[in-house]
Coordinates of C-alpha atoms and ligand atoms in Angstrom, one line a residue:
M25 CA 7.2 -28.6 42.4
G26 CA 10.3 -27.2 43.8
R27 CA 12.4 -24.2 42.8
T28 CA 15.4 -23.5 40.5
A29 CA 18.8 -22.9 42.0
A30 CA 18.7 -19.5 40.3
S31 CA 15.6 -18.5 42.2
L32 CA 17.0 -19.8 45.5
L33 CA 20.3 -17.9 44.9
R34 CA 18.4 -14.7 44.4
E35 CA 16.6 -15.1 47.7
A36 CA 20.0 -15.8 49.4
L37 CA 21.7 -12.8 47.9
E38 CA 18.8 -10.5 48.8
N39 CA 18.9 -11.8 52.4
V40 CA 22.6 -11.2 52.8
G41 CA 22.1 -7.6 51.6
V42 CA 23.9 -7.8 48.2
R43 CA 23.1 -4.6 46.3
Y44 CA 25.1 -5.0 43.1
T45 CA 26.5 -8.0 41.2
F46 CA 29.1 -7.5 38.5
G47 CA 29.8 -9.8 35.6
I48 CA 28.8 -10.9 32.1
P49 CA 26.1 -13.5 31.3
G50 CA 26.8 -16.7 29.4
V51 CA 25.0 -19.9 28.8
H52 CA 25.9 -21.1 32.3
N53 CA 24.3 -18.2 34.3
T54 CA 21.5 -16.6 32.2
E55 CA 19.0 -18.2 34.6
I56 CA 20.7 -16.3 37.4
Y57 CA 20.7 -13.1 35.5
D58 CA 17.0 -13.5 34.7
E59 CA 16.3 -13.9 38.4
L60 CA 18.4 -10.9 39.3
A61 CA 16.5 -8.7 36.9
K62 CA 13.4 -9.4 39.0
S63 CA 15.0 -8.3 42.2
D64 CA 14.0 -5.0 43.9
S65 CA 17.2 -4.7 45.9
I66 CA 19.9 -6.1 43.6
T67 CA 21.1 -4.4 40.4
P68 CA 23.1 -6.7 38.1
V69 CA 25.8 -4.6 36.4
L70 CA 27.1 -5.6 33.0
V71 CA 30.9 -5.0 32.9
T72 CA 33.2 -4.8 29.9
H73 CA 35.7 -7.4 31.3
E74 CA 35.4 -9.6 34.4
G75 CA 38.7 -8.3 35.7
G76 CA 37.1 -4.9 35.8
G77 CA 34.0 -6.5 37.4
A78 CA 36.2 -8.0 40.2
F79 CA 37.8 -4.6 40.9
M80 CA 34.3 -3.0 41.1
A81 CA 33.1 -5.7 43.5
D82 CA 36.3 -5.1 45.6
A83 CA 35.6 -1.4 45.7
V84 CA 32.0 -2.0 46.8
S85 CA 33.3 -4.0 49.7
R86 CA 36.0 -1.5 50.6
S87 CA 33.3 1.2 50.7
G88 CA 31.7 -0.8 53.5
T89 CA 28.1 -0.4 52.3
S90 CA 27.5 -3.9 51.0
L91 CA 29.2 -7.1 50.0
G92 CA 30.9 -6.9 46.5
T93 CA 29.6 -9.8 44.4
L94 CA 30.4 -11.3 41.1
V95 CA 28.1 -13.4 38.9
I96 CA 30.3 -14.7 36.1
V97 CA 30.6 -17.6 33.6
P98 CA 32.7 -20.6 34.5
A99 CA 36.3 -20.8 33.6
A100 CA 36.8 -17.9 31.1
G101 CA 35.0 -15.5 33.4
V102 CA 36.8 -16.8 36.4
T103 CA 40.3 -16.5 34.9
H104 CA 39.5 -13.0 33.8
A105 CA 38.3 -12.1 37.3
A106 CA 41.2 -13.8 39.0
S107 CA 43.3 -10.6 39.3
G108 CA 40.6 -8.9 41.2
I109 CA 39.9 -11.9 43.4
A110 CA 43.6 -12.2 44.2
E111 CA 43.8 -8.5 45.1
A112 CA 40.9 -8.9 47.5
F113 CA 42.6 -12.0 48.9
L114 CA 45.9 -10.4 49.7
D115 CA 44.3 -7.1 50.8
G116 CA 41.8 -8.8 53.1
I117 CA 38.6 -7.6 51.3
P118 CA 35.4 -9.7 51.4
M119 CA 34.0 -10.7 48.1
L120 CA 31.4 -13.3 47.0
V121 CA 32.3 -14.9 43.6
I122 CA 29.5 -16.9 42.0
A123 CA 30.1 -18.7 38.8
G124 CA 27.9 -21.1 36.8
G125 CA 29.2 -24.6 36.4
I126 CA 29.1 -27.3 33.7
R127 CA 26.2 -29.8 33.7
R128 CA 26.7 -32.7 36.0
D129 CA 23.6 -34.5 34.8
T130 CA 24.4 -35.4 31.2
G131 CA 27.5 -37.6 31.7
R132 CA 29.1 -35.8 28.8
Q133 CA 32.8 -34.9 28.6
Y134 CA 34.5 -31.9 27.0
Q135 CA 31.8 -29.4 27.8
L136 CA 32.2 -25.8 27.2
H137 CA 34.1 -23.9 29.9
D138 CA 35.2 -27.1 31.7
I139 CA 38.1 -26.7 34.0
D140 CA 38.6 -27.3 37.7
Q141 CA 37.6 -23.9 39.0
H142 CA 38.1 -24.9 42.6
A143 CA 41.7 -25.9 42.1
L144 CA 42.2 -22.6 40.2
L145 CA 40.7 -20.5 43.0
K146 CA 41.8 -22.4 46.0
P147 CA 45.0 -20.3 46.6
I148 CA 43.3 -17.0 46.2
T149 CA 40.1 -17.5 48.2
K150 CA 39.2 -18.3 51.8
G151 CA 37.0 -21.2 50.6
T152 CA 35.2 -22.7 47.6
W153 CA 31.9 -24.6 47.3
L154 CA 30.3 -26.7 44.6
V155 CA 26.6 -26.7 45.1
E156 CA 25.2 -30.2 44.3
R157 CA 21.6 -30.0 45.5
H158 CA 18.9 -27.4 45.3
C159 CA 18.4 -27.6 49.1
D160 CA 22.0 -26.5 49.6
V161 CA 21.9 -23.3 47.6
I162 CA 20.8 -20.9 50.4
A163 CA 22.7 -22.5 53.2
T164 CA 25.9 -22.5 51.1
I165 CA 25.6 -18.8 50.3
Y166 CA 25.1 -18.0 54.0
E167 CA 28.1 -20.1 55.0
A168 CA 30.3 -18.6 52.2
V169 CA 29.3 -15.0 53.2
K170 CA 30.1 -15.8 56.9
L171 CA 33.5 -17.0 56.0
A172 CA 34.2 -14.0 53.6
T173 CA 33.3 -11.5 56.3
S174 CA 34.6 -13.0 59.5
G175 CA 38.1 -12.8 60.9
E176 CA 40.4 -11.3 58.3
P177 CA 37.9 -10.9 55.4
G178 CA 38.5 -12.3 51.9
P179 CA 36.9 -13.7 48.8
V180 CA 34.9 -16.9 48.6
F181 CA 33.7 -18.9 45.6
V182 CA 30.5 -20.7 45.0
E183 CA 29.9 -22.7 41.8
I184 CA 26.3 -23.4 40.9
P185 CA 26.0 -26.0 38.0
V186 CA 23.8 -24.9 35.2
D187 CA 21.5 -27.9 35.5
L188 CA 20.5 -26.9 39.0
Q189 CA 19.7 -23.4 37.7
L190 CA 17.6 -24.7 34.8
L191 CA 15.8 -27.6 36.6
T192 CA 13.6 -27.3 39.7
G193 CA 14.3 -29.3 42.8
E194 CA 13.3 -29.6 46.5
E195 CA 14.4 -26.5 48.3
G196 CA 14.2 -28.1 51.7
A197 CA 13.9 -26.3 55.0
S198 CA 14.8 -22.6 54.7
P199 CA 17.9 -21.7 56.8
Q200 CA 17.9 -18.5 58.7
Y201 CA 20.5 -15.8 57.8
G202 CA 22.2 -15.0 61.1
G203 CA 23.3 -11.5 60.0
A204 CA 26.8 -10.2 59.9
V205 CA 29.3 -11.9 62.2
A206 CA 29.7 -10.0 65.5
P207 CA 33.3 -8.8 66.0
E208 CA 35.1 -10.3 68.9
T209 CA 38.4 -10.2 70.8
R210 CA 40.5 -13.0 72.0
C211 CA 42.9 -11.2 74.3
T212 CA 43.0 -11.5 78.0
A213 CA 42.7 -8.7 80.6
S214 CA 46.3 -9.2 81.5
D215 CA 47.4 -8.8 77.9
I216 CA 45.6 -5.5 77.8
A217 CA 47.1 -4.4 81.1
Q218 CA 50.6 -5.3 79.9
A219 CA 50.1 -3.3 76.7
A220 CA 48.7 -0.3 78.6
E221 CA 51.6 -0.4 81.0
L222 CA 54.2 -0.4 78.2
L223 CA 52.5 2.4 76.4
A224 CA 52.1 4.5 79.6
A225 CA 55.8 4.0 80.4
A226 CA 57.1 4.9 76.9
Q227 CA 59.0 8.1 76.4
S228 CA 58.2 8.3 72.7
P229 CA 55.2 6.0 71.8
G230 CA 54.0 5.8 68.3
I231 CA 51.0 4.3 66.5
F232 CA 51.1 2.6 63.1
V233 CA 47.8 1.8 61.4
G234 CA 46.8 -0.4 58.6
W235 CA 43.5 -1.2 56.8
G236 CA 42.5 -3.4 59.8
G237 CA 42.1 -0.2 61.8
V238 CA 40.0 1.6 59.2
D239 CA 36.8 1.4 61.4
A240 CA 38.6 2.3 64.6
T241 CA 39.5 5.9 63.7
R242 CA 37.7 7.4 66.8
E243 CA 39.5 5.0 69.2
L244 CA 42.8 5.7 67.5
A245 CA 42.4 9.4 68.0
I246 CA 41.5 9.0 71.6
L247 CA 44.6 6.8 72.2
A248 CA 46.9 9.1 70.2
E249 CA 45.8 12.1 72.3
Q250 CA 46.0 10.2 75.5
L251 CA 49.6 9.0 74.8
G252 CA 50.8 12.1 72.9
A253 CA 51.7 9.6 70.1
P254 CA 52.3 10.4 66.4
V255 CA 50.3 8.3 64.0
T256 CA 51.4 6.9 60.7
T257 CA 49.6 4.6 58.3
T258 CA 50.3 1.9 55.8
L259 CA 49.3 2.6 52.1
Q260 CA 46.2 0.5 52.3
G261 CA 45.3 2.0 55.7
L262 CA 45.9 5.6 54.6
S263 CA 42.4 6.6 55.5
A264 CA 42.4 4.9 58.9
F265 CA 43.5 8.2 60.5
P266 CA 42.4 11.6 59.4
A267 CA 45.2 13.6 57.8
N268 CA 43.8 16.8 59.4
H269 CA 44.3 15.5 62.9
P270 CA 47.3 17.3 64.6
L271 CA 48.9 14.0 65.5
H272 CA 48.7 12.5 62.0
A273 CA 52.3 12.4 60.8
G274 CA 51.7 10.8 57.4
F275 CA 52.5 7.7 55.5
C276 CA 54.9 4.7 55.9
L277 CA 57.8 4.3 58.2
G278 CA 61.5 5.1 58.2
R279 CA 63.4 6.4 55.2
A280 CA 60.5 5.5 52.9
A281 CA 58.2 7.7 55.0
V282 CA 57.5 11.4 54.6
P283 CA 59.8 13.6 56.8
A284 CA 57.2 14.2 59.5
V285 CA 57.0 10.5 60.1
E286 CA 60.7 9.8 59.9
N287 CA 61.3 12.5 62.5
A288 CA 58.4 11.7 64.8
F289 CA 59.2 8.0 64.9
R290 CA 63.0 8.3 65.0
D291 CA 63.2 7.7 68.8
C292 CA 60.0 5.6 69.0
D293 CA 60.5 3.3 72.0
C294 CA 57.1 1.6 72.0
L295 CA 55.0 1.0 68.9
L296 CA 51.3 0.2 68.9
A297 CA 50.6 -1.4 65.5
V298 CA 46.9 -1.8 64.6
G299 CA 45.6 -3.9 61.7
T300 CA 48.8 -4.2 59.7
R301 CA 50.8 -7.3 58.8
F302 CA 54.1 -5.4 58.4
G303 CA 54.1 -6.4 54.7
E304 CA 56.5 -5.2 52.1
I305 CA 54.7 -2.1 50.9
A306 CA 53.5 -1.2 54.4
T307 CA 57.0 -1.1 55.7
G308 CA 58.8 0.4 52.7
S309 CA 60.5 -2.9 52.0
Y310 CA 61.1 -3.7 55.7
G311 CA 63.2 -0.5 55.9
W312 CA 62.4 0.3 59.5
T313 CA 62.7 -2.0 62.5
P314 CA 60.1 -1.5 65.2
P315 CA 61.2 -1.2 68.8
A316 CA 61.3 -4.3 71.0
R317 CA 58.3 -2.9 72.8
L318 CA 55.9 -3.8 69.9
I319 CA 52.2 -4.1 70.7
H320 CA 50.5 -5.7 67.8
V321 CA 46.7 -5.7 67.4
D322 CA 45.2 -7.8 64.7
V323 CA 42.2 -9.9 63.9
N324 CA 44.4 -12.6 62.3
P325 CA 46.8 -14.2 64.8
A326 CA 49.0 -15.5 62.0
V327 CA 50.4 -12.1 61.5
F328 CA 51.9 -11.8 65.0
S329 CA 55.7 -11.9 65.1
A330 CA 55.7 -13.0 61.4
N331 CA 58.1 -10.2 60.5
Y332 CA 58.8 -8.5 63.8
P333 CA 58.5 -10.0 67.3
A334 CA 55.5 -8.7 69.2
Q335 CA 56.1 -8.2 72.9
V336 CA 52.3 -8.1 73.4
A337 CA 49.9 -9.6 70.8
L338 CA 46.3 -8.5 71.1
E339 CA 44.0 -10.6 68.9
G340 CA 40.7 -9.3 67.9
D341 CA 38.7 -6.7 66.1
A342 CA 40.7 -3.4 66.3
R343 CA 37.8 -1.3 67.6
L344 CA 37.0 -3.6 70.5
V345 CA 40.7 -4.1 71.4
L346 CA 41.4 -0.4 71.4
Q347 CA 38.3 0.3 73.5
K348 CA 39.7 -2.0 76.1
L349 CA 43.1 -0.3 75.9
I350 CA 41.4 3.1 76.3
A351 CA 39.6 2.0 79.4
E352 CA 42.8 0.6 80.9
L353 CA 44.6 3.9 80.2
E354 CA 41.8 6.1 81.6
H355 CA 43.6 6.5 85.0
V356 CA 46.9 7.5 83.4
T357 CA 47.4 11.2 83.1
A358 CA 47.1 12.3 79.5
A359 CA 50.4 13.3 77.9
T360 CA 49.2 16.7 76.9
Q361 CA 52.6 18.4 76.8
R362 CA 54.0 15.6 74.6
S363 CA 51.0 15.8 72.3
A364 CA 51.6 19.5 71.8
N365 CA 55.3 19.0 71.1
V366 CA 54.7 16.2 68.7
A367 CA 51.9 18.0 66.9
G368 CA 54.1 21.1 66.6
A369 CA 57.0 19.2 65.1
I370 CA 54.6 17.4 62.7
A371 CA 53.0 20.7 61.5
T372 CA 56.4 22.2 60.9
D373 CA 57.7 19.2 59.0
K374 CA 54.6 18.9 56.9
S375 CA 54.7 22.6 55.9
V376 CA 58.4 22.5 55.0
H377 CA 57.9 19.4 53.0
L378 CA 54.9 20.8 51.1
R379 CA 56.8 24.1 50.5
E380 CA 59.7 22.2 49.0
W381 CA 57.4 20.3 46.7
L382 CA 55.6 23.5 45.6
A383 CA 58.9 25.2 44.9
H384 CA 60.0 22.3 42.7
D385 CA 60.4 23.5 39.1
S386 CA 58.0 21.3 37.1
R387 CA 59.2 22.9 33.9
G388 CA 55.8 23.8 32.5
R389 CA 54.2 20.6 33.4
V390 CA 51.8 19.9 36.4
N391 CA 53.5 20.0 39.8
P392 CA 52.0 17.0 41.7
A393 CA 51.9 19.0 45.0
R394 CA 50.0 21.8 43.3
F395 CA 47.6 19.3 41.8
F396 CA 46.8 17.5 45.1
T397 CA 46.6 20.7 47.1
T398 CA 44.0 22.0 44.7
L399 CA 42.1 18.7 44.5
R400 CA 42.0 18.6 48.3
R401 CA 40.6 22.1 48.5
L402 CA 37.9 21.4 45.9
L403 CA 36.9 17.9 46.9
A404 CA 34.4 17.2 49.7
D405 CA 35.8 15.5 52.7
D406 CA 33.3 12.8 52.1
A407 CA 34.9 11.8 48.8
T408 CA 36.6 8.6 47.9
I409 CA 40.0 8.7 46.3
V410 CA 40.8 5.7 44.3
V411 CA 44.4 5.0 43.1
D412 CA 46.1 2.4 40.9
D413 CA 49.6 1.1 41.3
G414 CA 52.5 3.2 40.3
N415 CA 54.4 6.4 41.0
H416 CA 51.1 8.2 41.2
T417 CA 50.0 6.0 44.1
F418 CA 52.9 7.2 46.3
L419 CA 52.5 10.8 45.2
A420 CA 48.9 10.6 46.3
A421 CA 49.9 8.8 49.6
E422 CA 52.4 11.5 50.4
L423 CA 50.6 14.6 49.1
M424 CA 46.9 14.0 49.2
P425 CA 45.5 14.4 52.7
V426 CA 42.6 12.0 53.3
H427 CA 40.0 12.9 55.8
R428 CA 37.4 10.2 55.8
P429 CA 37.8 6.5 56.9
R430 CA 37.6 4.3 53.8
G431 CA 38.1 7.5 51.8
F432 CA 41.2 6.2 50.0
I433 CA 41.4 2.8 48.4
S434 CA 44.4 1.2 46.6
P435 CA 45.4 -2.2 45.2
T436 CA 48.1 -2.9 47.7
D437 CA 49.6 -6.3 48.5
F438 CA 48.6 -8.1 45.2
N439 CA 49.5 -4.7 43.7
C440 CA 47.5 -5.1 40.5
M441 CA 47.6 -2.5 37.8
G442 CA 44.3 -1.8 36.2
Y443 CA 42.4 -1.3 39.5
C444 CA 41.6 2.4 39.4
V445 CA 39.0 2.9 36.7
P446 CA 36.8 0.0 37.6
A447 CA 37.2 0.5 41.4
A448 CA 36.2 4.1 41.0
I449 CA 33.0 2.9 39.4
G450 CA 32.4 0.4 42.2
A451 CA 33.1 3.1 44.8
K452 CA 30.6 5.5 43.2
L453 CA 27.9 2.8 42.9
A454 CA 28.4 2.0 46.6
R455 CA 28.2 5.6 47.8
P456 CA 26.4 7.6 45.1
Q457 CA 26.0 10.6 47.3
A458 CA 29.7 11.3 47.5
P459 CA 32.2 12.3 44.8
V460 CA 34.8 9.8 43.6
A461 CA 38.2 10.9 42.2
G462 CA 40.4 8.3 40.6
I463 CA 44.1 8.9 40.1
V464 CA 45.7 6.5 37.6
G465 CA 48.9 6.2 35.7
D466 CA 48.9 6.2 31.9
G467 CA 50.1 2.6 31.9
A468 CA 47.6 1.2 34.3
F469 CA 44.9 3.3 32.6
R470 CA 45.2 1.4 29.4
M471 CA 44.6 -1.9 31.1
T472 CA 41.0 -1.3 32.1
A473 CA 40.1 2.1 30.5
L474 CA 37.2 0.6 28.6
E475 CA 35.3 0.2 31.8
L476 CA 34.5 3.9 31.3
A477 CA 31.9 2.6 28.9
T478 CA 30.4 0.7 31.8
A479 CA 30.3 4.0 33.8
T480 CA 28.6 5.8 30.9
A481 CA 26.0 3.1 30.5
Q482 CA 25.2 3.1 34.2
G483 CA 25.3 6.9 34.5
V484 CA 28.1 6.7 37.0
G485 CA 29.8 10.1 37.4
V486 CA 33.3 9.5 38.5
V487 CA 36.3 11.7 37.7
V488 CA 39.4 9.8 36.5
F489 CA 42.6 11.8 36.4
V490 CA 45.2 10.1 34.2
F491 CA 48.7 11.0 35.2
S492 CA 50.3 11.1 31.7
D493 CA 54.1 10.9 32.0
G494 CA 54.6 8.6 29.0
E495 CA 56.3 5.9 31.2
L496 CA 55.7 3.1 33.6
A497 CA 57.3 5.4 36.0
Q498 CA 57.4 3.4 39.1
I499 CA 59.5 0.8 37.2
A500 CA 61.3 3.3 35.0
Q501 CA 62.5 5.2 38.0
A502 CA 63.8 2.0 39.6
Q503 CA 65.6 1.1 36.3
E504 CA 67.3 4.5 36.0
L505 CA 70.0 4.1 38.6
P506 CA 71.1 0.4 38.2
Y507 CA 70.6 0.0 34.5
N508 CA 70.7 3.6 33.1
R509 CA 68.2 2.4 30.5
K510 CA 64.4 1.9 30.5
T511 CA 63.8 -1.4 28.9
C512 CA 60.0 -1.8 28.2
S513 CA 59.0 0.9 30.5
V514 CA 58.5 3.8 28.0
L515 CA 54.9 3.8 26.7
G516 CA 53.7 4.3 23.2
P517 CA 51.4 7.2 22.6
L518 CA 47.8 7.0 23.8
D519 CA 45.1 9.5 22.8
V520 CA 43.3 9.9 26.1
A521 CA 40.7 12.3 24.5
G522 CA 40.0 9.5 22.0
V523 CA 39.3 7.1 24.8
A524 CA 36.9 9.6 26.3
Q525 CA 35.2 10.0 23.0
A526 CA 34.9 6.3 22.5
T527 CA 33.5 5.6 25.9
G528 CA 31.1 8.5 26.2
A529 CA 33.1 10.2 29.0
A530 CA 33.6 13.9 29.1
F531 CA 37.2 15.1 28.6
L532 CA 39.4 17.8 30.0
R533 CA 43.1 18.4 29.9
I534 CA 45.4 19.9 32.5
G535 CA 48.6 21.0 30.7
N536 CA 50.2 23.1 33.4
D537 CA 49.7 24.4 36.9
G538 CA 47.6 27.3 35.7
E539 CA 44.9 25.0 34.3
I540 CA 44.4 22.8 37.5
E541 CA 41.8 24.8 39.4
Q542 CA 39.3 25.4 36.6
A543 CA 39.6 21.8 35.2
V544 CA 39.2 20.1 38.6
Q545 CA 36.1 22.3 39.3
S546 CA 34.6 21.6 36.0
A547 CA 35.3 17.9 36.2
L548 CA 33.7 17.6 39.6
A549 CA 30.6 19.5 38.4
T550 CA 30.2 17.3 35.3
A551 CA 30.6 14.1 37.2
E552 CA 27.9 15.3 39.6
Q553 CA 25.5 15.2 36.6
G554 CA 26.1 11.4 36.3
R555 CA 28.6 11.4 33.5
P556 CA 32.2 10.0 33.9
V557 CA 34.9 12.5 33.2
L558 CA 38.4 11.8 32.0
V559 CA 41.1 14.3 32.8
D560 CA 44.5 14.1 31.0
V561 CA 47.0 15.5 33.5
R562 CA 50.4 16.4 32.0
I563 CA 52.1 15.5 35.2
D564 CA 55.7 16.2 36.2
Y565 CA 57.5 13.2 37.7
S566 CA 61.0 14.7 37.9
R567 CA 60.9 14.7 41.7
H568 CA 60.9 11.3 43.2
T569 CA 58.6 10.3 46.1
R570 CA 60.2 9.5 49.5
F571 CA 58.8 6.0 49.1
T572 CA 60.6 5.3 45.9
D573 CA 63.9 6.7 47.0
G574 CA 63.5 5.0 50.4
I575 CA 62.9 1.5 49.1
L576 CA 65.7 1.8 46.5
R577 CA 68.2 2.6 49.2
T578 CA 66.9 0.0 51.6
N579 CA 67.1 -2.7 48.9
L580 CA 70.6 -1.7 47.8
D581 CA 71.8 -1.6 51.4
R582 CA 70.6 -5.2 52.0
F583 CA 72.9 -6.7 49.3
D584 CA 76.2 -8.1 50.4
L585 CA 79.3 -6.2 49.5
A586 CA 80.2 -8.2 46.4
T587 CA 76.7 -7.8 44.9
K588 CA 76.6 -4.1 45.8
T589 CA 80.0 -3.6 44.1
R590 CA 78.8 -5.5 41.0
L591 CA 75.5 -3.5 40.8
V592 CA 77.2 -0.1 41.5
G593 CA 80.0 -1.1 39.1
R594 CA 77.5 -1.8 36.3
A595 CA 75.6 1.4 36.9
F596 CA 78.9 3.4 36.8
W597 CA 80.1 1.6 33.7
R598 CA 76.8 2.3 31.9
R599 CA 77.0 5.9 32.8
L600 CA 80.4 6.1 31.2
T601 CA 79.6 4.1 28.2
G602 CA 75.9 5.0 27.8
Ligands
TPP724 C1 49.4 -6.3 36.5 C2 50.7 -5.6 36.8 N1 51.7 -5.6 35.9 C3 52.8 -5.0 36.2 C4 53.1 -4.4 37.4 C5 54.4 -3.8 37.7 N2 54.3 -2.3 37.8 C6 54.1 -1.8 39.0 S1 54.0 -0.1 39.0 C7 54.2 -0.1 37.3 C8 54.2 1.2 36.5 C9 52.8 1.7 36.3 O1 52.9 2.7 35.3 P1 51.8 3.8 35.2 O2 50.4 3.2 35.3 O3 52.0 4.7 34.0 O4 52.0 4.6 36.5 P2 53.2 5.6 36.9 O5 54.2 4.7 37.7 O6 53.8 6.1 35.7 O7 52.5 6.6 37.8 C10 54.4 -1.4 36.8 C11 54.6 -1.8 35.4 C12 52.0 -4.5 38.3 N3 52.1 -4.0 39.5 N4 50.8 -5.0 38.0
MG725 MG1 53.0 6.5 33.8

């Protein structure tokens, strides 16, 4: 008799522990949807747009509770989802993308949705499969999931032609799911010994952590305390080290970093970098050069010495590698005095920086530091903070202390606007017990705001704070100095309350500092009842982030004298002539 590929797929998805699928049904996948509806462990979620669906799946994976999965139509669904798939690809997030495929059994040309999906997705996935026989469905899903979740994780794509879904076929022998791939290390004992020796001998060691270290927080804290080393993180890895640990200095490196980091790492003579690729955002546009004594830990050996030469490269899962380092350093006396000095300097720098921010005159609008300080106080430590891409991202990174690993997620290296609203929904579905607060710019908001209708339909109580400044500020701020004009970066009006009304979300407005406390409290309480809440925040962007100013200066410095003169000359001329 045999089974349909749709039924086999359901079995495979249940066995690998998928809990949610995101997508929209079409003629090439309704058999799959019909099977998913029968599942006790999987909920298929109807999204507004497959791009939103892909960000939701991404956020499910980042939450670490199950594998984010898409079930979409071929071609049109895949191109819509491509932004979220590419974000997952560059950010190293596992994702299973399943699309239907055209019929291979009719011999007909020019079918609906007929493009080469594999060619389209090849550069933004770790691997793609076309299932051609019923007996391959389950084994293919297991193999795809293994690839997605092993080494540096990433998205994978499986196409299941509609004829296999509709017609029954021989299922063959059932393959066994081997479970999640066990983490491993590939570094030798002498590599570990060499790294430990360098760290122990350093006068001013430092630790730099990316998303690859997000599950190694405990080990990072032990090492930091042992070495008396300050810790800074990348944007994506912001949650990898708790902001309330005394050795947490803050975000980024060099002049693009907060002052506590800039000062704590100024004399750094040995850097332990964990789970970071030293990418453009992570390094503030490569604005800080690590010391020659660079110890680089990463699961992906391709990142070693790609941007900065590593004296010791330790390949493997961050937790396992750090555990070996800890064991190796056990006999070295802990640098308690250095820890106390470093922590003291960090505490002073942090409080001066915050005081400066709070003293900034926001001229009747909402002071970002006041907003984030209040949000932090009212939000449980267990919460997930979801940002988008823009000035608000770096304000959050610099001013919002994150206390839980995986408690902050951001679209980082693909840097795709439109992430926040759908990702907040995915994060809440993945961890329904904890609050989710989205922070989104008013430009990025309009890209995917209608996913709030998905949240309402699913009873997903997320709070989305829209930072309304009327501009694509991250770009507008970068245009100010060189061009003295904001071409295409000033937004037309948007009625955020109208969006709330249209999507069924509750609505609140924060017009000034005096309204923050009450609105945040009320928003969190409403969200807890299972209703999404939109909060229009009249934010003040008149004070730049350290990150923005840092990267602008770094990029300007890098030009040769002739280019610098031309750019500065044009800026000066425009200031004179308007
Ligand atoms: C899909 C996409 N388009 C364009 C950009 C370029 N970009 C980066 S930040 C930004 C401004 C975002 O504006 P908004 O959402 O209002 O946030 P703000 O900077 O004002 O906080 C733009 C246009 C991008 N990163 N992604
Ligand atoms: Mg804006």
